[in-house]
Amino acid sequence: MDVLKDFKEKAASNLQTIIFAEGDDERIIRAAAEVEAEKIAKIIILAEAESIQKQAEEYGVDLSGIEIINPEKSEYIAEFTDEFYELRKHKGIAKEEAEKIVKDPLYFATMMIYTNKADGMVAGAANATGNVLRPAFQIVKTAEGISTVSSAIIMVLKDKSFGEDGVLVVSDCAVNPAPNSDQLAEIAITTADTTKRLLGFEPRVAMLSFSTMGSAKHENVDNVRNAVGIAHKNAPHLKIDGEMQADAALVESVGSRKAPGSEIAGKANVLIFPDLQSGNIGYKLVQRLAGADAVGPILQGLAAPINDLSRGCSVDDVVNLTAITAVQAQNE
């Protein structure tokens, strides 16, 4: 895929240090070796060195040139304990508890980023999204001006007539179960920014619903319609429209009938789902039934590049998300 090739080439042009927190997972071990071989990023794996080397040998994988750190015995424990204690002492945390927490690989990895020892993290192969996000919220926090962290997934379709030559960005599919209007608006604006920064094309954002321009009446429709108004007010330079049904957003002949006059209908390359259920179900249906490639989830709104894998990810998924994380780090 040209999109992924572009990410890898850009990542290789300015190597960033990306940390893998789940070093005992076979997919992570294989992906680390592949990233090193392709020179996409500098990788740090969190694991016990002897154990992971033994696993790598069993898999026929060469980890030469890859740094391996054991969070339980690292020279950084004292530093990270002090830093984390200062960040969380207002919550009543004790030093002993802080030390125990920073030895957790997800917290350790996030502290590596916070202290500028790594540029980004990829995790989630063996952890739920909430576990990946918790240390991120506590340590690196959200980017300036952002209150809603969300996720974006790049869908690469076989049918090039949809989206931007077959590329769609969809959100939010991993983080917010039931966003209100303000949150939906912020998700739309953030996803448009992600699209522009990572993919380089002009975002045309459709806010999805089961209604198109007032064809149905329901509080869920009102939530989306209100979000469109807020997004227009907060980011008048962006092309955002809705509420609209998915076919109206994606198929020009349908869009022209259901939403005449809309510059987005039938031409959308960014889709904002109204809630997590529809977003998660929708992208996985497209991925499995249409044979589309789904790259992500890419977390957006955090102050550092931390990305969350699906627990059903493949080795290729890990490699691809690593390339994207490295490109995000270049843009920081």
XYZ file of C-alpha atoms in Angstrom:
332
model
C 0.000 0.000 0.000
C 1.352 3.406 -0.959
C 0.082 4.977 2.273
C 2.049 2.598 4.470
C 5.070 2.774 2.179
C 5.020 6.559 2.565
C 4.877 6.289 6.353
C 7.793 3.878 6.431
C 9.901 6.030 4.119
C 9.221 9.135 6.184
C 9.937 7.290 9.442
C 13.241 6.013 8.001
C 14.309 9.538 7.025
C 14.627 10.654 10.658
C 14.788 7.723 13.070
C 12.846 8.079 16.304
C 13.134 5.908 19.409
C 9.943 3.920 19.932
C 9.385 1.762 22.984
C 7.546 -1.581 23.033
C 6.161 -2.197 26.526
C 4.938 -5.757 25.920
C 8.225 -7.510 25.270
C 7.095 -11.043 26.033
C 4.488 -11.104 23.247
C 5.595 -13.066 20.162
C 4.118 -10.495 17.767
C 6.046 -7.708 19.479
C 9.315 -9.637 19.314
C 8.857 -10.400 15.624
C 7.793 -6.813 14.877
C 10.811 -5.376 16.707
C 13.143 -7.406 14.534
C 11.286 -6.342 11.387
C 11.352 -2.649 12.341
C 15.094 -2.918 13.004
C 15.652 -4.707 9.690
C 13.670 -2.091 7.751
C 15.332 0.771 9.693
C 11.986 2.407 10.444
C 12.798 3.337 14.061
C 15.121 2.642 16.949
C 13.356 0.132 19.176
C 13.528 -0.380 22.926
C 11.825 -3.509 24.255
C 10.816 -3.818 27.881
C 11.505 -7.361 29.030
C 13.909 -9.556 30.938
C 16.835 -9.882 28.523
C 17.640 -13.581 28.943
C 13.991 -14.598 28.641
C 13.281 -12.542 25.523
C 16.490 -13.656 23.816
C 15.476 -17.254 24.439
C 12.043 -16.589 22.941
C 13.601 -14.857 19.950
C 15.824 -17.849 19.294
C 12.786 -20.137 19.411
C 11.052 -17.944 16.824
C 14.170 -17.676 14.660
C 14.270 -13.912 15.231
C 17.407 -11.787 15.516
C 17.212 -8.978 18.099
C 20.734 -7.695 17.459
C 20.920 -3.930 17.731
C 17.721 -3.654 19.771
C 17.952 -2.289 23.307
C 16.274 -4.433 25.962
C 15.435 -2.963 29.374
C 14.072 -4.825 32.363
C 11.772 -2.366 34.211
C 12.213 -4.328 37.440
C 15.976 -3.775 37.532
C 16.577 -0.638 35.481
C 18.987 2.095 36.502
C 16.113 4.529 35.914
C 13.889 3.250 38.742
C 14.999 5.827 41.325
C 14.663 8.704 38.849
C 11.256 7.537 37.638
C 10.039 6.990 41.197
C 10.932 10.552 42.161
C 9.392 12.019 39.011
C 6.182 10.011 39.303
C 5.877 10.800 42.997
C 6.061 14.529 42.217
C 3.401 14.137 39.532
C 1.001 12.190 41.751
C 1.706 13.243 45.337
C -1.369 15.479 45.285
C -3.334 12.226 45.029
C -1.780 10.991 48.301
C 0.597 8.484 46.722
C 3.515 7.220 48.850
C 7.082 6.852 47.534
C 6.924 3.065 47.972
C 3.755 2.890 45.908
C 5.275 5.155 43.239
C 8.251 2.794 42.909
C 5.968 -0.201 42.519
C 3.905 1.571 39.859
C 6.818 2.734 37.691
C 8.060 -0.850 37.432
C 4.872 -1.693 35.533
C 5.975 -1.812 31.850
C 3.247 0.551 30.637
C 4.105 3.134 33.286
C 7.845 2.612 32.795
C 7.497 3.139 29.050
C 5.468 6.302 29.567
C 8.085 7.611 31.993
C 10.728 6.934 29.332
C 8.842 9.320 27.045
C 8.200 11.876 29.807
C 11.928 12.031 30.609
C 12.921 12.224 26.903
C 14.548 8.788 26.816
C 12.146 7.652 24.094
C 10.039 9.482 21.523
C 6.924 7.325 21.443
C 5.293 4.080 22.542
C 3.310 1.309 20.893
C 1.325 -0.998 23.196
C -2.008 -2.769 23.423
C -1.191 -6.172 21.933
C -1.679 -7.687 25.384
C -3.431 -4.824 27.195
C -6.845 -3.195 26.959
C -7.019 0.416 25.772
C -7.783 1.616 29.300
C -4.540 0.151 30.603
C -2.542 1.897 27.868
C -4.288 5.230 28.406
C -4.139 5.341 32.215
C -0.392 6.075 32.531
C -0.609 8.420 29.551
C -3.300 10.498 31.269
C -1.371 10.530 34.543
C 2.077 11.304 33.142
C 2.197 12.961 29.697
C -1.417 14.218 29.841
C -3.297 15.837 26.959
C -1.934 18.245 24.376
C -2.435 21.958 24.949
C -5.999 23.016 24.192
C -7.291 19.444 24.019
C -9.681 17.939 26.559
C -10.877 14.846 24.671
C -8.432 12.086 23.750
C -9.755 9.972 20.905
C -8.606 7.497 18.285
C -8.380 7.508 14.516
C -8.051 4.546 12.201
C -6.764 4.785 8.637
C -8.785 2.477 6.391
C -7.187 1.540 3.087
C -9.860 0.194 0.737
C -9.554 -1.883 -2.399
C -12.221 0.294 -4.048
C -10.450 3.571 -4.846
C -13.721 5.393 -5.564
C -14.321 5.960 -1.845
C -12.658 8.575 0.331
C -9.321 9.948 -0.855
C -8.351 7.454 -3.559
C -9.493 4.592 -1.338
C -8.229 6.042 1.942
C -10.645 6.887 4.767
C -9.933 8.123 8.276
C -12.540 7.029 10.838
C -13.022 8.098 14.457
C -13.630 7.450 17.331
C -13.348 3.664 17.389
C -11.482 2.942 20.632
C -11.798 5.523 23.410
C -15.051 7.443 24.045
C -18.167 5.292 24.612
C -20.779 8.050 24.416
C -19.337 11.466 23.506
C -21.505 14.545 24.008
C -21.779 17.299 21.418
C -18.710 19.195 22.630
C -16.631 16.023 22.662
C -17.851 14.966 19.203
C -16.946 18.373 17.817
C -13.463 18.147 19.321
C -13.048 14.610 17.964
C -13.974 15.862 14.482
C -11.521 18.778 14.645
C -8.707 16.632 16.070
C -9.263 13.916 13.453
C -9.162 16.493 10.672
C -5.831 17.710 12.070
C -4.512 14.135 12.267
C -5.564 13.552 8.661
C -3.844 16.689 7.407
C -0.644 16.111 9.393
C -0.208 12.403 8.722
C -1.707 11.934 5.267
C -1.292 15.381 3.760
C -4.678 15.671 2.055
C -7.467 18.145 2.784
C -9.968 16.576 5.208
C -13.646 16.466 4.221
C -15.378 15.469 7.438
C -18.803 13.816 7.635
C -20.492 13.578 11.038
C -22.421 10.314 10.824
C -25.875 9.466 12.123
C -28.931 7.424 11.119
C -30.398 10.706 9.867
C -29.369 12.994 7.003
C -29.983 16.711 7.435
C -33.023 16.341 9.652
C -34.621 13.303 8.004
C -35.142 11.747 11.454
C -35.866 13.180 14.889
C -34.126 11.774 17.966
C -31.915 12.970 20.803
C -29.005 11.027 19.294
C -29.444 12.945 16.053
C -29.590 16.209 17.998
C -26.274 15.322 19.634
C -24.581 14.995 16.244
C -26.298 18.048 14.768
C -25.230 20.174 17.735
C -21.669 18.861 17.378
C -21.596 20.049 13.758
C -22.573 23.531 14.873
C -19.893 23.595 17.574
C -17.247 22.360 15.136
C -18.197 25.093 12.642
C -17.889 27.708 15.379
C -14.570 26.425 16.762
C -12.921 25.553 13.432
C -14.623 27.567 10.667
C -11.721 26.827 8.296
C -12.479 23.097 8.216
C -14.887 21.320 5.864
C -17.260 19.562 8.274
C -20.885 18.688 7.547
C -23.743 16.593 8.889
C -25.576 14.989 10.317
C -25.607 12.414 7.521
C -25.966 8.712 6.912
C -22.948 6.730 5.775
C -24.216 6.240 2.220
C -24.890 9.961 1.893
C -21.360 10.667 3.079
C -19.647 8.208 0.756
C -21.726 7.803 -2.435
C -22.040 10.919 -4.584
C -25.330 9.934 -6.223
C -26.887 9.301 -2.800
C -25.350 12.388 -1.237
C -26.667 14.676 -3.967
C -30.220 13.422 -3.330
C -30.138 13.340 0.462
C -27.983 16.423 1.082
C -28.145 18.665 -1.994
C -25.738 21.563 -1.788
C -23.384 19.875 0.688
C -19.715 20.003 -0.344
C -19.034 16.954 1.853
C -21.898 14.597 0.943
C -20.675 11.840 -1.350
C -17.083 13.090 -1.054
C -16.163 12.488 2.586
C -12.696 11.177 3.372
C -13.082 11.469 7.176
C -15.972 9.790 9.002
C -16.884 10.687 12.594
C -19.061 8.065 14.264
C -21.610 9.206 16.859
C -20.452 6.757 19.528
C -17.944 4.029 20.270
C -20.289 1.135 19.560
C -21.024 2.228 15.996
C -17.409 3.235 15.360
C -15.866 -0.003 16.563
C -18.447 -2.193 14.840
C -18.320 -0.160 11.645
C -14.578 -0.213 11.051
C -14.283 -3.917 11.875
C -17.098 -4.790 9.466
C -15.354 -2.855 6.688
C -12.027 -4.459 7.587
C -13.348 -8.032 7.557
C -16.105 -7.965 4.928
C -14.474 -5.598 2.430
C -10.920 -6.822 3.019
C -9.764 -3.325 3.918
C -6.533 -2.673 5.772
C -7.114 -0.928 9.102
C -4.102 0.951 10.452
C -4.414 1.976 14.090
C -5.990 2.894 16.380
C -3.902 6.070 16.361
C -4.411 7.941 19.619
C -4.881 11.677 19.185
C -4.982 14.478 21.708
C -2.154 13.267 23.948
C 0.935 15.399 24.518
C 3.191 12.598 23.220
C 2.929 9.856 20.557
C 1.447 6.878 22.415
C -0.528 4.435 20.309
C -2.812 1.561 21.119
C -2.834 -1.720 19.214
C -5.835 -3.993 18.959
C -5.298 -7.177 20.945
C -6.100 -9.028 17.725
C -3.221 -7.300 15.924
C -0.794 -8.980 13.559
C 2.970 -8.456 13.294
C 2.345 -6.219 10.281
C -0.097 -4.137 12.337
C 2.610 -3.534 14.946
C 5.169 -2.555 12.304
C 2.737 -0.206 10.547
C 1.658 1.516 13.753
C 5.301 1.892 14.756
C 5.985 3.742 11.506
C 3.041 6.058 12.149
C 4.127 6.652 15.750
C 7.596 7.567 14.521
C 6.134 10.052 12.018
C 3.997 11.555 14.795
C 7.147 11.928 16.905
C 8.875 13.750 14.043
C 6.003 16.242 14.036
C 6.179 16.946 17.785
